Amino acid sequence: EVQLVESGGTLIQPGGSLRLSCLASGFTVSGYYLTWVRQAPGKGLEWVSVFYAGGGTYYADSVKGRFTISRDTSKNILYLQMSSLRLEDTAVYYCTRDSPPFYWGRGTLVTVSS
Amino acid sequence: EIVLTQSPDFQSVTPKEKVIITCRASQSIGNNLHWYQQKPDQSPRLLIRYASQSFSGVPSRFSGSGSGTQFTLTINDLEAEDAATYYCHQNSGFPLTFGGGTKVEIK
């Protein structure tokens, strides 16, 4: 059974850094298209970043230069390293698989606030 | 950036009614348009992919159509469990984008 479990979300001050993790089970992260999608409280969905099976990455303009997506195939984990966090980065961050995303995790909440 | 504009933003309907949600793309995206359902406190669920492809597990009352820049999601014989927010999503080009959402409320 395919499962995606996000973790790492917390309350953090503006300007801070945080790393989110997405533990995958039921498949290997090296073989699939994986993305991060976020949703601010009471708002819609926003695509954040993608990690292609072949290793390519893309980012939304709103996070380019601040966020880095990566994967650890030995641990079967997808990461999102976030730095220079802003108030507007407050959101539930979902890890997804496939394009279009079919499998979604339950999300992890990142709150950026002073 | 490909902008997806959904309409309406909100719809209040009675059970068994038909609901039609539209999604307009700012440029042609072929059939690279997908529909999601999200219920409160749940992750999004893929309903329709590539404009009109449904798949097992999704009730047959959900259907999609369109190509290019105009797409529709139709819900026939609306049921109470269909109360949710519906989003369109394109993966034709980066950045990937979502529509703003359509909230469907059951009267």
GROMACS .gro file of C-alpha atoms in nm:
model
  221
    1GLU     CA    1   0.000   0.000   0.000
    2VAL     CA    2   0.135   0.340  -0.097
    3GLN     CA    3   0.167   0.579   0.194
    4LEU     CA    4   0.317   0.925   0.234
    5VAL     CA    5   0.371   1.063   0.583
    6GLU     CA    6   0.488   1.420   0.626
    7SER     CA    7   0.659   1.552   0.936
    8GLY     CA    8   0.864   1.846   1.056
    9GLY     CA    9   0.602   2.118   1.061
   10THR     CA   10   0.614   2.354   1.357
   11LEU     CA   11   0.585   2.714   1.470
   12ILE     CA   12   0.885   2.913   1.354
   13GLN     CA   13   0.984   3.278   1.345
   14PRO     CA   14   1.016   3.477   1.022
   15GLY     CA   15   1.359   3.437   0.870
   16GLY     CA   16   1.404   3.092   1.018
   17SER     CA   17   1.479   2.760   0.853
   18LEU     CA   18   1.299   2.429   0.865
   19ARG     CA   19   1.321   2.091   0.697
   20LEU     CA   20   1.011   1.892   0.615
   21SER     CA   21   1.027   1.518   0.558
   22CYS     CA   22   0.797   1.286   0.367
   23LEU     CA   23   0.845   0.920   0.449
   24ALA     CA   24   0.729   0.703   0.163
   25SER     CA   25   0.623   0.340   0.189
   26GLY     CA   26   0.488   0.094  -0.064
   27PHE     CA   27   0.717   0.226  -0.338
   28THR     CA   28   1.065   0.365  -0.388
   29VAL     CA   29   1.109   0.741  -0.414
   30SER     CA   30   1.373   0.701  -0.683
   31GLY     CA   31   1.116   0.578  -0.931
   32TYR     CA   32   0.846   0.838  -0.908
   33TYR     CA   33   0.754   1.202  -0.964
   34LEU     CA   34   0.716   1.361  -0.623
   35THR     CA   35   0.590   1.707  -0.539
   36TRP     CA   36   0.520   1.937  -0.248
   37VAL     CA   37   0.190   2.124  -0.254
   38ARG     CA   38   0.086   2.368   0.017
   39GLN     CA   39  -0.238   2.517   0.139
   40ALA     CA   40  -0.254   2.829   0.351
   41PRO     CA   41  -0.526   2.830   0.618
   42GLY     CA   42  -0.865   2.869   0.453
   43LYS     CA   43  -0.707   2.911   0.110
   44GLY     CA   44  -0.657   2.709  -0.206
   45LEU     CA   45  -0.385   2.474  -0.322
   46GLU     CA   46  -0.045   2.599  -0.435
   47TRP     CA   47   0.219   2.386  -0.604
   48VAL     CA   48   0.561   2.436  -0.446
   49SER     CA   49   0.821   2.204  -0.598
   50VAL     CA   50   0.877   1.883  -0.788
   51PHE     CA   51   1.148   1.615  -0.787
   52TYR     CA   52   1.148   1.411  -1.105
   53ALA     CA   53   1.234   1.043  -1.093
   54GLY     CA   54   1.533   1.126  -1.312
   55GLY     CA   55   1.654   1.385  -1.064
   56GLY     CA   56   1.534   1.714  -1.212
   57THR     CA   57   1.372   1.976  -0.992
   58TYR     CA   58   1.149   2.278  -1.039
   59TYR     CA   59   1.020   2.541  -0.799
   60ALA     CA   60   0.739   2.791  -0.776
   61ASP     CA   61   0.863   3.148  -0.815
   62SER     CA   62   0.739   3.224  -0.463
   63VAL     CA   63   0.991   2.983  -0.309
   64LYS     CA   64   1.274   2.977  -0.564
   65GLY     CA   65   1.607   3.045  -0.400
   66ARG     CA   66   1.466   2.981  -0.052
   67PHE     CA   67   1.341   2.622  -0.069
   68THR     CA   68   1.530   2.311  -0.180
   69ILE     CA   69   1.372   1.977  -0.261
   70SER     CA   70   1.577   1.661  -0.224
   71ARG     CA   71   1.541   1.289  -0.162
   72ASP     CA   72   1.727   1.019   0.027
   73THR     CA   73   1.679   0.693  -0.156
   74SER     CA   74   1.840   0.491   0.122
   75LYS     CA   75   1.577   0.613   0.369
   76ASN     CA   76   1.300   0.648   0.109
   77ILE     CA   77   1.234   1.005   0.216
   78LEU     CA   78   1.154   1.323   0.026
   79TYR     CA   79   1.264   1.649   0.188
   80LEU     CA   80   1.183   2.016   0.160
   81GLN     CA   81   1.447   2.242   0.309
   82MET     CA   82   1.295   2.582   0.372
   83SER     CA   83   1.493   2.892   0.461
   84SER     CA   84   1.427   3.265   0.495
   85LEU     CA   85   1.073   3.177   0.593
   86ARG     CA   86   0.806   3.442   0.556
   87LEU     CA   87   0.465   3.491   0.711
   88GLU     CA   88   0.310   3.391   0.379
   89ASP     CA   89   0.477   3.050   0.392
   90THR     CA   90   0.234   2.952   0.666
   91ALA     CA   91   0.046   2.651   0.531
   92VAL     CA   92  -0.018   2.281   0.544
   93TYR     CA   93   0.247   2.119   0.329
   94TYR     CA   94   0.145   1.806   0.142
   95CYS     CA   95   0.374   1.551  -0.017
   96THR     CA   96   0.232   1.392  -0.329
   97ARG     CA   97   0.321   1.126  -0.582
   98ASP     CA   98   0.257   1.112  -0.958
   99SER     CA   99   0.154   1.370  -1.211
  100PRO     CA  100  -0.120   1.462  -1.171
  101PRO     CA  101  -0.084   1.391  -0.800
  102PHE     CA  102  -0.279   1.080  -0.708
  103TYR     CA  103  -0.134   0.987  -0.371
  104TRP     CA  104  -0.128   1.256  -0.104
  105GLY     CA  105  -0.006   1.257   0.251
  106ARG     CA  106  -0.211   1.410   0.531
  107GLY     CA  107   0.011   1.715   0.545
  108THR     CA  108   0.221   1.890   0.806
  109LEU     CA  109   0.147   2.240   0.933
  110VAL     CA  110   0.412   2.510   0.914
  111THR     CA  111   0.329   2.830   1.101
  112VAL     CA  112   0.556   3.127   1.047
  113SER     CA  113   0.491   3.383   1.315
  114SER     CA  114   0.676   3.604   1.560
  115GLU     CA  115   0.240   3.118  -1.576
  116ILE     CA  116  -0.079   2.940  -1.675
  117VAL     CA  117  -0.365   3.088  -1.475
  118LEU     CA  118  -0.668   2.869  -1.409
  119THR     CA  119  -0.991   3.057  -1.340
  120GLN     CA  120  -1.274   2.859  -1.185
  121SER     CA  121  -1.639   2.956  -1.171
  122PRO     CA  122  -1.845   2.983  -0.971
  123ASP     CA  123  -1.654   3.038  -0.648
  124PHE     CA  124  -1.945   2.903  -0.446
  125GLN     CA  125  -2.258   2.708  -0.522
  126SER     CA  126  -2.539   2.605  -0.289
  127VAL     CA  127  -2.742   2.319  -0.432
  128THR     CA  128  -3.004   2.067  -0.328
  129PRO     CA  129  -2.949   1.692  -0.347
  130LYS     CA  130  -3.009   1.535  -0.689
  131GLU     CA  131  -2.936   1.862  -0.868
  132LYS     CA  132  -2.671   1.882  -1.136
  133VAL     CA  133  -2.361   2.089  -1.067
  134ILE     CA  134  -2.139   2.228  -1.340
  135ILE     CA  135  -1.804   2.383  -1.251
  136THR     CA  136  -1.595   2.548  -1.517
  137CYS     CA  137  -1.220   2.603  -1.537
  138ARG     CA  138  -1.069   2.838  -1.792
  139ALA     CA  139  -0.697   2.833  -1.870
  140SER     CA  140  -0.512   3.147  -1.969
  141GLN     CA  141  -0.353   2.959  -2.259
  142SER     CA  142  -0.411   2.629  -2.433
  143ILE     CA  143  -0.314   2.329  -2.221
  144GLY     CA  144  -0.448   2.051  -2.441
  145ASN     CA  145  -0.610   1.797  -2.212
  146ASN     CA  146  -0.362   1.841  -1.925
  147LEU     CA  147  -0.634   1.942  -1.684
  148HIS     CA  148  -0.733   1.747  -1.374
  149TRP     CA  149  -1.001   1.780  -1.110
  150TYR     CA  150  -0.975   1.732  -0.734
  151GLN     CA  151  -1.223   1.713  -0.451
  152GLN     CA  152  -1.126   1.827  -0.104
  153LYS     CA  153  -1.345   1.784   0.200
  154PRO     CA  154  -1.278   1.974   0.524
  155ASP     CA  155  -0.971   1.850   0.709
  156GLN     CA  156  -0.891   1.599   0.435
  157SER     CA  157  -0.627   1.580   0.166
  158PRO     CA  158  -0.737   1.641  -0.193
  159ARG     CA  159  -0.866   1.344  -0.390
  160LEU     CA  160  -0.818   1.307  -0.764
  161LEU     CA  161  -1.152   1.271  -0.941
  162ILE     CA  162  -1.082   1.321  -1.309
  163ARG     CA  163  -0.752   1.327  -1.495
  164TYR     CA  164  -0.665   1.450  -1.842
  165ALA     CA  165  -0.993   1.640  -1.870
  166SER     CA  166  -1.225   1.343  -1.898
  167GLN     CA  167  -1.063   1.025  -1.768
  168SER     CA  168  -1.237   0.881  -1.468
  169PHE     CA  169  -1.118   0.572  -1.290
  170SER     CA  170  -1.226   0.310  -1.047
  171GLY     CA  171  -1.334   0.428  -0.707
  172VAL     CA  172  -1.476   0.758  -0.829
  173PRO     CA  173  -1.857   0.759  -0.853
  174SER     CA  174  -1.987   0.768  -1.208
  175ARG     CA  175  -2.187   1.086  -1.135
  176PHE     CA  176  -1.859   1.277  -1.170
  177SER     CA  177  -1.754   1.354  -1.527
  178GLY     CA  178  -1.523   1.595  -1.700
  179SER     CA  179  -1.497   1.745  -2.045
  180GLY     CA  180  -1.313   2.007  -2.242
  181SER     CA  181  -0.980   2.076  -2.405
  182GLY     CA  182  -0.760   2.369  -2.487
  183THR     CA  183  -0.871   2.645  -2.255
  184GLN     CA  184  -1.223   2.552  -2.144
  185PHE     CA  185  -1.304   2.265  -1.912
  186THR     CA  186  -1.600   2.153  -1.706
  187LEU     CA  187  -1.660   1.921  -1.415
  188THR     CA  188  -2.015   1.792  -1.395
  189ILE     CA  189  -2.169   1.628  -1.092
  190ASN     CA  190  -2.498   1.456  -1.174
  191ASP     CA  191  -2.754   1.367  -0.908
  192LEU     CA  192  -2.565   1.547  -0.636
  193GLU     CA  193  -2.542   1.362  -0.305
  194ALA     CA  194  -2.488   1.504   0.042
  195GLU     CA  195  -2.140   1.351   0.054
  196ASP     CA  196  -2.038   1.566  -0.243
  197ALA     CA  197  -2.020   1.877  -0.023
  198ALA     CA  198  -1.661   1.985  -0.075
  199THR     CA  199  -1.432   2.226  -0.252
  200TYR     CA  200  -1.335   2.134  -0.606
  201TYR     CA  201  -1.010   2.239  -0.772
  202CYS     CA  202  -0.881   2.215  -1.124
  203HIS     CA  203  -0.508   2.164  -1.181
  204GLN     CA  204  -0.283   2.182  -1.487
  205ASN     CA  205   0.044   2.003  -1.547
  206SER     CA  206   0.097   2.126  -1.900
  207GLY     CA  207   0.382   2.354  -1.800
  208PHE     CA  208   0.576   2.492  -1.507
  209PRO     CA  209   0.490   2.637  -1.274
  210LEU     CA  210   0.214   2.388  -1.214
  211THR     CA  211  -0.100   2.567  -1.105
  212PHE     CA  212  -0.436   2.512  -0.944
  213GLY     CA  213  -0.762   2.695  -0.986
  214GLY     CA  214  -0.893   2.898  -0.696
  215GLY     CA  215  -1.152   2.639  -0.600
  216THR     CA  216  -1.530   2.605  -0.607
  217LYS     CA  217  -1.705   2.535  -0.281
  218VAL     CA  218  -2.019   2.325  -0.318
  219GLU     CA  219  -2.262   2.343  -0.030
  220ILE     CA  220  -2.563   2.119   0.012
  221LYS     CA  221  -2.885   2.301   0.100
   0.00000   0.00000   0.00000
